[in-house]
PDB file of C-alpha atoms in Angstrom:
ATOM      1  CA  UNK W   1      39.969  13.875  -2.930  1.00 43.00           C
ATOM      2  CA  UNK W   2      40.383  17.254  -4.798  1.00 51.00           C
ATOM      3  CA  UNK W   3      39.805  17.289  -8.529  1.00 46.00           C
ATOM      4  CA  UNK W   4      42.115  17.365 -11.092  1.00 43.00           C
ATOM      5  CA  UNK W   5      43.662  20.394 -13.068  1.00 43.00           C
ATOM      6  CA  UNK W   6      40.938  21.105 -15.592  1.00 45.00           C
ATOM      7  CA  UNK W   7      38.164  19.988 -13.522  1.00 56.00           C
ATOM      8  CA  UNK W   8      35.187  21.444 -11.704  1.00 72.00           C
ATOM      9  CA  UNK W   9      36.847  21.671  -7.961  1.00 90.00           C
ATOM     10  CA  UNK W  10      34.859  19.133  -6.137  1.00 91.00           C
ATOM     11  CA  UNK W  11      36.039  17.547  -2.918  1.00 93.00           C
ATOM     12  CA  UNK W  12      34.598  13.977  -1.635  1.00 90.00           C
ATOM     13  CA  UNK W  13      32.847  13.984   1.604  1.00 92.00           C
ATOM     14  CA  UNK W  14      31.226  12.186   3.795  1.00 87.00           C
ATOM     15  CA  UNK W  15      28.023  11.419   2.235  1.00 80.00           C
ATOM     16  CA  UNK W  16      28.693  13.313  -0.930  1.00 93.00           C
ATOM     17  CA  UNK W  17      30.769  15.909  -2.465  1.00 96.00           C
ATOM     18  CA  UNK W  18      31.509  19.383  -2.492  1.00 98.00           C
ATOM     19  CA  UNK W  19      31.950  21.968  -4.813  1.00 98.00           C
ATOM     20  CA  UNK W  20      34.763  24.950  -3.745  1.00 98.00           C
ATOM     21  CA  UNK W  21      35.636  27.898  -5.825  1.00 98.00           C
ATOM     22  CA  UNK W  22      39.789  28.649  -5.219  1.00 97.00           C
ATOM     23  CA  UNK W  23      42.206  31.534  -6.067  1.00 97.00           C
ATOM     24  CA  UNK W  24      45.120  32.929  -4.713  1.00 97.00           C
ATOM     25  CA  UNK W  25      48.338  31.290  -2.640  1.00 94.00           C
ATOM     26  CA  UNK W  26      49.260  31.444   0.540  1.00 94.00           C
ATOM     27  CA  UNK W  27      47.793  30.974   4.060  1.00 96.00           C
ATOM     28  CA  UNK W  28      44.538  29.941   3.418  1.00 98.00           C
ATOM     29  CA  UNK W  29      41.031  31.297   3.928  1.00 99.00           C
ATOM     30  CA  UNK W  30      37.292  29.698   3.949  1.00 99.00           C
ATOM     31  CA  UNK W  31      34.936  31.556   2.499  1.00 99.00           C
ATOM     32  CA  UNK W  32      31.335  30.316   3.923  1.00 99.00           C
ATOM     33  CA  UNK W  33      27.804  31.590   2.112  1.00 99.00           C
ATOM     34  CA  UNK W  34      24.520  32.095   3.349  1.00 98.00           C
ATOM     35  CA  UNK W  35      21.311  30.444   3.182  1.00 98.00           C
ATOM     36  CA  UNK W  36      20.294  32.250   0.186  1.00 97.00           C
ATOM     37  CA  UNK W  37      23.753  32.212  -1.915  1.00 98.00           C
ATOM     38  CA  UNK W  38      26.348  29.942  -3.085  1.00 98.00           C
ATOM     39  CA  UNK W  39      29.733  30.058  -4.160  1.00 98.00           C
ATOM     40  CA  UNK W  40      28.970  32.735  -6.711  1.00 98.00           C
ATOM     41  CA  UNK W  41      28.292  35.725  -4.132  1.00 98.00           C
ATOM     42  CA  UNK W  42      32.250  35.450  -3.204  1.00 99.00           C
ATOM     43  CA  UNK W  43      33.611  36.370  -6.233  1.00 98.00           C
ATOM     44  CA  UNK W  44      34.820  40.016  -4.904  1.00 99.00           C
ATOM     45  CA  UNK W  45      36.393  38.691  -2.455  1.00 99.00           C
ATOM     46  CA  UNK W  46      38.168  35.204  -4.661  1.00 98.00           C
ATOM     47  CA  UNK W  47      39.386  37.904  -6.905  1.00 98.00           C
ATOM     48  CA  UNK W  48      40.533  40.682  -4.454  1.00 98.00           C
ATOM     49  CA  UNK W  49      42.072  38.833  -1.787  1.00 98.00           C
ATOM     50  CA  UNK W  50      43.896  36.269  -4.084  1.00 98.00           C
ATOM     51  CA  UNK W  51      47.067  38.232  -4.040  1.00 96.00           C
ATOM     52  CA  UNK W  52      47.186  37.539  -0.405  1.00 96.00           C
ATOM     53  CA  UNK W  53      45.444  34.578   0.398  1.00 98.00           C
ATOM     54  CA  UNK W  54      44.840  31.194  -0.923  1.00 98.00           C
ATOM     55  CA  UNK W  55      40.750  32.208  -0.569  1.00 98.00           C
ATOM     56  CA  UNK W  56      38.686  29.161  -1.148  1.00 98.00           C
ATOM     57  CA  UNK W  57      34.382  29.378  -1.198  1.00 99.00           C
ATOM     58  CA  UNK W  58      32.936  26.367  -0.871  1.00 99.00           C
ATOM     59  CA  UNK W  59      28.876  25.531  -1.558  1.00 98.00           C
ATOM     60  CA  UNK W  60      27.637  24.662   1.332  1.00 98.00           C
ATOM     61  CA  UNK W  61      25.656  20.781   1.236  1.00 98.00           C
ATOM     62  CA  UNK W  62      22.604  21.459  -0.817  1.00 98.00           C
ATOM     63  CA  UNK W  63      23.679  24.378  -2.539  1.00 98.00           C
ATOM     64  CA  UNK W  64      24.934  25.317  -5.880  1.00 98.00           C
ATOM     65  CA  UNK W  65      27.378  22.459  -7.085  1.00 97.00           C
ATOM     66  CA  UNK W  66      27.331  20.322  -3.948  1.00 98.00           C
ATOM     67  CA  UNK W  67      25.374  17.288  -3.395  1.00 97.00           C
ATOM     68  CA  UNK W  68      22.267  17.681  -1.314  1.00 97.00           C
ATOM     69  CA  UNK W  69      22.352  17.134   2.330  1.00 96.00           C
ATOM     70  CA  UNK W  70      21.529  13.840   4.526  1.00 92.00           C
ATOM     71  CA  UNK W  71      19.746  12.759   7.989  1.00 93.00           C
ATOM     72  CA  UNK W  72      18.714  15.389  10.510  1.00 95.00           C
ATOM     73  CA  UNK W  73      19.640  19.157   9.800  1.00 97.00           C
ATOM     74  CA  UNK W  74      22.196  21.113  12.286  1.00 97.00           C
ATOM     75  CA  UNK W  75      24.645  23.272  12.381  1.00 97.00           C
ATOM     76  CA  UNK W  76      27.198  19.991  13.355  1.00 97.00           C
ATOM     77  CA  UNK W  77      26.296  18.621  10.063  1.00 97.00           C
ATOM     78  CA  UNK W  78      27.751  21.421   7.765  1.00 98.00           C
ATOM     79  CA  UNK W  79      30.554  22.070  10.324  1.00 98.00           C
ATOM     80  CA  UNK W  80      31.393  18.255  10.247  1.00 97.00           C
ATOM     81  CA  UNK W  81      31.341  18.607   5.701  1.00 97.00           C
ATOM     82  CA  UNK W  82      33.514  21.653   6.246  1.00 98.00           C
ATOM     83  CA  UNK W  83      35.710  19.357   8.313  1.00 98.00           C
ATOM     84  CA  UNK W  84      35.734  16.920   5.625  1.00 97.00           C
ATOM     85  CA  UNK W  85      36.509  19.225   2.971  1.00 98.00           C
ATOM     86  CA  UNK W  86      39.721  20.748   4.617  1.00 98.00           C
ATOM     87  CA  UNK W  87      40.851  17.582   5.128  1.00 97.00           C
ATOM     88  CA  UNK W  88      40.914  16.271   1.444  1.00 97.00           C
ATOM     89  CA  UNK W  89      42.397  20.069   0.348  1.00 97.00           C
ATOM     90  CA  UNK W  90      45.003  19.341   3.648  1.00 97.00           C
ATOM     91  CA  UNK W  91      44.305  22.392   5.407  1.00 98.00           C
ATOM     92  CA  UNK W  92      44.714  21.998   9.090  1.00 96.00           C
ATOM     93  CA  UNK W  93      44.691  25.142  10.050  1.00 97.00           C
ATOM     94  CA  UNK W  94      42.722  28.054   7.910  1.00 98.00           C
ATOM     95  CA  UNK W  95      41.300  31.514   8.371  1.00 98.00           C
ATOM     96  CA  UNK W  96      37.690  30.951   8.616  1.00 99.00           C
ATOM     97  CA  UNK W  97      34.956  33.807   7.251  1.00 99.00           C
ATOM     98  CA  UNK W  98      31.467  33.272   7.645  1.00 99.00           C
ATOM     99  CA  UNK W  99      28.658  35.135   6.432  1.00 99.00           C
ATOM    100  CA  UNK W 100      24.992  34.857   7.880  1.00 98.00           C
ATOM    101  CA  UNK W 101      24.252  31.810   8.222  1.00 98.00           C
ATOM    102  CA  UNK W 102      27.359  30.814   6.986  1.00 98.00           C
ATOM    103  CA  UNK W 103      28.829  32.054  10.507  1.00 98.00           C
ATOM    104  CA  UNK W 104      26.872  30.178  12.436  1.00 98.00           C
ATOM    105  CA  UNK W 105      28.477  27.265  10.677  1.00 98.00           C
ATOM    106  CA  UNK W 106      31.793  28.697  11.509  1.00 98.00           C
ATOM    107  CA  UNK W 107      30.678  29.359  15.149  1.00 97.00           C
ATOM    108  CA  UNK W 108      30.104  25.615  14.903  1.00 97.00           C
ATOM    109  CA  UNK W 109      33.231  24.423  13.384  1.00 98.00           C
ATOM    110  CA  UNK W 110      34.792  26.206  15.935  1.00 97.00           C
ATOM    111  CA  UNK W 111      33.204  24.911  18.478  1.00 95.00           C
ATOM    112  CA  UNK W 112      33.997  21.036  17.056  1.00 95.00           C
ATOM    113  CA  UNK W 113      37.413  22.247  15.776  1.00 96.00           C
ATOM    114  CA  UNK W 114      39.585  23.533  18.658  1.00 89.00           C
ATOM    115  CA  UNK W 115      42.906  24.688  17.042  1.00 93.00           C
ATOM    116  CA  UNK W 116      41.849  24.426  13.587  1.00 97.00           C
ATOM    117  CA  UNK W 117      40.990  28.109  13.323  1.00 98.00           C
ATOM    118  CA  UNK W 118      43.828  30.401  13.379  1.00 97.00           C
ATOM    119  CA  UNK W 119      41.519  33.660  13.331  1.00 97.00           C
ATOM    120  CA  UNK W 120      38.161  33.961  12.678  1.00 98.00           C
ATOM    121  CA  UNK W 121      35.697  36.672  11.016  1.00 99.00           C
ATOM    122  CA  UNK W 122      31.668  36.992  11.533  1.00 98.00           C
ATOM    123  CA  UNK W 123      30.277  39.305   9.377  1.00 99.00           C
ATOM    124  CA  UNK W 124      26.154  39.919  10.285  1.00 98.00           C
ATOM    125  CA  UNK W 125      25.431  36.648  11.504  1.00 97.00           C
ATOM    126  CA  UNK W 126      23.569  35.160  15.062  1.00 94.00           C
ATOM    127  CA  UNK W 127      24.133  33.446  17.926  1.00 91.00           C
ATOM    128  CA  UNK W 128      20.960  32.138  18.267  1.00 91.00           C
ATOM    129  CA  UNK W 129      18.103  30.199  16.001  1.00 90.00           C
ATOM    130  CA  UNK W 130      15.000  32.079  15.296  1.00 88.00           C
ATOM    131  CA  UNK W 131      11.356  29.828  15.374  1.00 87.00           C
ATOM    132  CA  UNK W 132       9.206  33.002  13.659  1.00 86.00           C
ATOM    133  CA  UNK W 133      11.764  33.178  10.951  1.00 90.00           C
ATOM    134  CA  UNK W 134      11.776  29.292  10.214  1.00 94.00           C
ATOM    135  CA  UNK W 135       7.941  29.538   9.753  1.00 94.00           C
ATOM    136  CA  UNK W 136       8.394  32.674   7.337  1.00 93.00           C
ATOM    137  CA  UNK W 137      11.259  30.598   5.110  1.00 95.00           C
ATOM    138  CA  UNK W 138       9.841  27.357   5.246  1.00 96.00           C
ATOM    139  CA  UNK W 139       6.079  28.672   4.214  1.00 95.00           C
ATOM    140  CA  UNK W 140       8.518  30.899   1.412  1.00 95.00           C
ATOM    141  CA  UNK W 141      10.202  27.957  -0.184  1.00 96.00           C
ATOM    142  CA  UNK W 142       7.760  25.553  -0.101  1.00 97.00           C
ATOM    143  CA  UNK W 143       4.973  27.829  -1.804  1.00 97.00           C
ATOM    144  CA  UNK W 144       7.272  29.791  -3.840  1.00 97.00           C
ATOM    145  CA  UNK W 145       9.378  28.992  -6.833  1.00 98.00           C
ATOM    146  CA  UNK W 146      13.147  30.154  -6.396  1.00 98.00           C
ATOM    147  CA  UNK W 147      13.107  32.866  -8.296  1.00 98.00           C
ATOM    148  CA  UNK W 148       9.762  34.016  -6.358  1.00 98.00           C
ATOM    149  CA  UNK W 149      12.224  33.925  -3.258  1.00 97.00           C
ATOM    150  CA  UNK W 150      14.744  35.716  -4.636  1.00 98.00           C
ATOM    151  CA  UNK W 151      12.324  38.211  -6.164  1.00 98.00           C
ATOM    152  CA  UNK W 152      10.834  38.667  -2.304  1.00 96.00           C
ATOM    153  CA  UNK W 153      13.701  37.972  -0.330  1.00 96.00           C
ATOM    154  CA  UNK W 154      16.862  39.561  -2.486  1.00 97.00           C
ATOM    155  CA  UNK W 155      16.669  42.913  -2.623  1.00 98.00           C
ATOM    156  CA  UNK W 156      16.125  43.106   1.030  1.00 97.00           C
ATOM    157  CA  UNK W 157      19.881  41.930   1.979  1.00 98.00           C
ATOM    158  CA  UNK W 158      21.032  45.227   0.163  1.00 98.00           C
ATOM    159  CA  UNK W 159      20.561  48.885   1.862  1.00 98.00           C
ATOM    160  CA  UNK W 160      18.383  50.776  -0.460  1.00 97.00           C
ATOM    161  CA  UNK W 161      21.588  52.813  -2.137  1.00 97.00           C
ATOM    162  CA  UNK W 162      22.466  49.615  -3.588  1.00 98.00           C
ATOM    163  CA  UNK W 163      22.965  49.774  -7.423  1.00 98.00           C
ATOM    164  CA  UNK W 164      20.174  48.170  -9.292  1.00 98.00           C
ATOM    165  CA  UNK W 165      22.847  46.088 -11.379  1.00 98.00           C
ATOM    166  CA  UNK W 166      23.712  44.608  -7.753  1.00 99.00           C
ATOM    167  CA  UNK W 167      20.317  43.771  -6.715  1.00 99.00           C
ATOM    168  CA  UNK W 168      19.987  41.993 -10.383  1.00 98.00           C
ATOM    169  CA  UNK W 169      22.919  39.819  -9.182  1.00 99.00           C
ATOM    170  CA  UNK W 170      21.609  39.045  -5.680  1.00 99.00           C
ATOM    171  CA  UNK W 171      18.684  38.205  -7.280  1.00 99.00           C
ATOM    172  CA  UNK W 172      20.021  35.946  -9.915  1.00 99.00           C
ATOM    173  CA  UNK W 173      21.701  34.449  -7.454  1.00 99.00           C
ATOM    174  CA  UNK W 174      19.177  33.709  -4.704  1.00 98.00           C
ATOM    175  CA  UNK W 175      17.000  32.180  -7.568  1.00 98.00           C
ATOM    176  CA  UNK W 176      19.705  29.287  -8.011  1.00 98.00           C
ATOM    177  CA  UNK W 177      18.633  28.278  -4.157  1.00 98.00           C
ATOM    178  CA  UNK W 178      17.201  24.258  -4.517  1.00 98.00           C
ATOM    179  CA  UNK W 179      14.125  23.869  -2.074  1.00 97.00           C
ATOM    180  CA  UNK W 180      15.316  20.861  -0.745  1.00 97.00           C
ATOM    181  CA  UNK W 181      18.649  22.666   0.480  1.00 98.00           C
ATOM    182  CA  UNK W 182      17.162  25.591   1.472  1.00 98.00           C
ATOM    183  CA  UNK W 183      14.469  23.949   3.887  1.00 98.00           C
ATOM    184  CA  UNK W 184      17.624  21.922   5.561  1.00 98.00           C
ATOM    185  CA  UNK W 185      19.558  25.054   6.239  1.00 98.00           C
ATOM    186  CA  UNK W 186      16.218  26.854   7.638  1.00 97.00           C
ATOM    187  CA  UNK W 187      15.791  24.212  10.072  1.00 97.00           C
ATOM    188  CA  UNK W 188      19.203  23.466  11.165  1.00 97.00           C
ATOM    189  CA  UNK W 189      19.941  27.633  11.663  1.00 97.00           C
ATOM    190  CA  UNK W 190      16.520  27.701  13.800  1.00 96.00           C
ATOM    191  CA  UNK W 191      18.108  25.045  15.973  1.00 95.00           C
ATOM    192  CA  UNK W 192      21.053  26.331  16.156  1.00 95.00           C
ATOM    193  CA  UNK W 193      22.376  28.321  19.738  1.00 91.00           C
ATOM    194  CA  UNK W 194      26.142  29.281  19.398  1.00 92.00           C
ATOM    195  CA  UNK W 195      26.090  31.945  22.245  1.00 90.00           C
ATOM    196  CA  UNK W 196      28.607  29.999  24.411  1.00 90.00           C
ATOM    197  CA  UNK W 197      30.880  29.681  21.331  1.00 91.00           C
ATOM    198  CA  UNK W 198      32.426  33.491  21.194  1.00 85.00           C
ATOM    199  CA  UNK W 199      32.626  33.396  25.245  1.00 86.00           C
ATOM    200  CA  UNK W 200      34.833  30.513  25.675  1.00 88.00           C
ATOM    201  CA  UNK W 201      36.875  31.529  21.957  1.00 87.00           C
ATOM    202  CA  UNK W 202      40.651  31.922  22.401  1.00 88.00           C
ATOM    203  CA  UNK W 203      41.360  33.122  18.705  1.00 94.00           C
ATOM    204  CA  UNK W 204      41.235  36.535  17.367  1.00 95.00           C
ATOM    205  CA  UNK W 205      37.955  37.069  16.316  1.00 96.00           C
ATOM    206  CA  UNK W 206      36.639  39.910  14.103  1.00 97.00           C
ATOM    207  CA  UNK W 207      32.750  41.061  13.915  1.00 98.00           C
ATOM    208  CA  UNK W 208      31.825  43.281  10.301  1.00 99.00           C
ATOM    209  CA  UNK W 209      28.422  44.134  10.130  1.00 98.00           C
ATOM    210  CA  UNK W 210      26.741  46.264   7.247  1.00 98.00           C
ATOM    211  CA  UNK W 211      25.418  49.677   9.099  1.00 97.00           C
ATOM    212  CA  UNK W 212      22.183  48.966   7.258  1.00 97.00           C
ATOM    213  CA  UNK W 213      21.363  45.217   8.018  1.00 98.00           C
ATOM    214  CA  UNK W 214      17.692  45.025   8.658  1.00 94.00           C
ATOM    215  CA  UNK W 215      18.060  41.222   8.315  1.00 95.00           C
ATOM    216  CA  UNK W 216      20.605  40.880  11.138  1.00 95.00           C
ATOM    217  CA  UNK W 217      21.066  43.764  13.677  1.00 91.00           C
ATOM    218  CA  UNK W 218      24.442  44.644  14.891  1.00 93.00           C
ATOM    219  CA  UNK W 219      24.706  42.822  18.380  1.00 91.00           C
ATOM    220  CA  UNK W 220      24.184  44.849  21.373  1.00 88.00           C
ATOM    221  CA  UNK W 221      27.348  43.392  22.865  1.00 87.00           C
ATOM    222  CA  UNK W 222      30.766  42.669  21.042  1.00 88.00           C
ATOM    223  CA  UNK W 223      32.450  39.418  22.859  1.00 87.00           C
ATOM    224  CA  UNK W 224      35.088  39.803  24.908  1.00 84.00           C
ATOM    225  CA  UNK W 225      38.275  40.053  22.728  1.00 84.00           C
ATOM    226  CA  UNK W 226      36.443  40.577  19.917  1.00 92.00           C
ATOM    227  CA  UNK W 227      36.840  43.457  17.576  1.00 94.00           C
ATOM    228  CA  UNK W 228      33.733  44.997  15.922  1.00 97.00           C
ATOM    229  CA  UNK W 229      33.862  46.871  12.229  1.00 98.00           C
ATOM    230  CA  UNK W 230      30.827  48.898  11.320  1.00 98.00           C
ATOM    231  CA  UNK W 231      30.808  49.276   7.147  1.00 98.00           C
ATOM    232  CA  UNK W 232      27.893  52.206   6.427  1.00 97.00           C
ATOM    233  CA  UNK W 233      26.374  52.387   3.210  1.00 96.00           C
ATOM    234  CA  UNK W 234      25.168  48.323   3.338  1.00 98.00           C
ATOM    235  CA  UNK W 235      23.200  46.120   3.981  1.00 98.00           C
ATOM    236  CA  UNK W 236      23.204  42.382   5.025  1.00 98.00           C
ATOM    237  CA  UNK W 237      25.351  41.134   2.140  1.00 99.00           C
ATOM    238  CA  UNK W 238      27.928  44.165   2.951  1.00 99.00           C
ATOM    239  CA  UNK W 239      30.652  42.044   1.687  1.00 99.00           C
ATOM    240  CA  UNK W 240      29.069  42.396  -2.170  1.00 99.00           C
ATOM    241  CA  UNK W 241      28.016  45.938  -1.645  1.00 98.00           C
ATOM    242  CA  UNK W 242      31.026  47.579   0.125  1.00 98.00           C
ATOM    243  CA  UNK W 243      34.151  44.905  -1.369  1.00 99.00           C
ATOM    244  CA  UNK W 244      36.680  46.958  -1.038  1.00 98.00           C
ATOM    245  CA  UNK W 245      36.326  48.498   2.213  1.00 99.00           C
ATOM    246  CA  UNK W 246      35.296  44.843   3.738  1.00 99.00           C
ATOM    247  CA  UNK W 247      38.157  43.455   2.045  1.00 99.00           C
ATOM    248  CA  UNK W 248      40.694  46.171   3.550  1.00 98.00           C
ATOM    249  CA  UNK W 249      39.290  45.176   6.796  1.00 99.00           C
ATOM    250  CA  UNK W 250      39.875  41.751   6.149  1.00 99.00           C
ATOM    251  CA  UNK W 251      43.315  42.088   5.051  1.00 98.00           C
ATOM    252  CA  UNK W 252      44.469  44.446   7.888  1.00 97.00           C
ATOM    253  CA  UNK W 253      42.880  42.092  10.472  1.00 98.00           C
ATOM    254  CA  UNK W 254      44.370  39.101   8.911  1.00 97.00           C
ATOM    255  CA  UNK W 255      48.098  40.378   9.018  1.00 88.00           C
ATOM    256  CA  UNK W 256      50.445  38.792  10.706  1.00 78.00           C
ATOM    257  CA  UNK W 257      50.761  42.317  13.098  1.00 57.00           C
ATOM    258  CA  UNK W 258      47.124  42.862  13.742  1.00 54.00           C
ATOM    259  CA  UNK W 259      44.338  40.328  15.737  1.00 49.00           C
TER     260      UNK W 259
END
């Protein structure tokens, strides 16, 4: 069940609990983080989107607020929490945004989900798991501290025009990562293979990639129906560095006369 007015917002799951940030009314859209973020990284978006959507970020299993994650890491597993969590809020049907790994989830609950989405937005995420990457993060996070990783790993998500007040907040951020949560989501994303997903999609779907992502490359081919928005000036986290031109694009795509 949801909490109560007055409350930290914290949903119960199967297997634990989880902890959503809300704003806004209306038709309602998922916000879903990264493997180095939380909750937190969203707040450009909870706070200009909320006049038009009922905008909801949850942390994912193992991060920030949530309770830590259970059994054998996947992408299933976080699609089947996010599953649980719309279903104590009563959303059947939702906008879905995922960010980095945080789309592959989506690509996921997608897959699991069929009707539940109503449209659905990637921003520089994968279809595919990466073993050389899971060997760089797990060696990171298991001989670093947090705030090690997020002194290694942050700034790299931004393009090098980023403010220095920004990378400060990525940073801060990134430190709040717990090892244990971390290592499950670097396992489960190097498993992970969502390349049918997009193919067989019958939703509007929307791709926005930061035009300076050296974390996650553009794709070299935009599914078909798909829609691909190229924001320059950013990096990987292009929804913190660029807010109001990725929220414009979200907005426009999300009317009900566009997607």
């Amino acid at each position: 069940m949801p909490a109560g007015e007055g409350c930290v917002p914290l949903a119960t799951v199967a297997g634990g609990s989880i902890h959503y940030e809300t704003a806004g009314e209306g038709l309602p859209l998922v916000l879903l983080h990264g493997i180095g973020s939380n909750s937190r990284s969203w707040r450009r978006q909870l706070a200009g989107l909320c006049s038009d959507f009922k905008v909801i970020a949850w942390d994912a299993p193992g991060y920030g607020q949530s309770s830590d994650p259970a059994g054998k890491p996947s992408m299933r597993f976080y699609a089947d929490r996010l599953r649980g969590l719309l279903d104590a809020l009563d959303l059947p049907r939702i906008f879905l945004l995922g960010h980095s790994t945080g789309g592959v989830v989506a690509q996921e609950f997608c897959r699991a989900n069929a009707g539940a989405v109503e449209k659905l937005i990637l921003a520089d995420t994968s279809k595919r798991g990466s073993k050389s990457k899971l060997e760089e993060r797990l060696r990171m996070i298991r001989t670093m501290t947090p705030a090690q990783l997020a002194a290694e790993r942050g700034p790299r998500l931004l393009s090098p025009s980023a403010p220095e007040s920004l990378v400060r907040e990525v940073v801060s951020i990134m430190s709040e990562v717990r090892p244990a949560g971390y290592e499950f989501a670097a396992i489960a994303l190097a498993e992970s293979d969502t390349q049918d997903v997009l193919r067989d999609l019958r939703i509007p779907t929307l791709l926005i990639w930061g035009g300076e992502d050296e974390i996650t490359p553009v794709w070299d081919e935009v599914p078909p129906g798909a829609r691909l928005e190229v924001i320059p000036k950013a990096g990987h986290l292009c929804y913190a560095e660029q807010p109001e031109k990725f929220n414009d694009i979200v907005r426009d795509f999300l009317s009900p006369l566009r997607g």
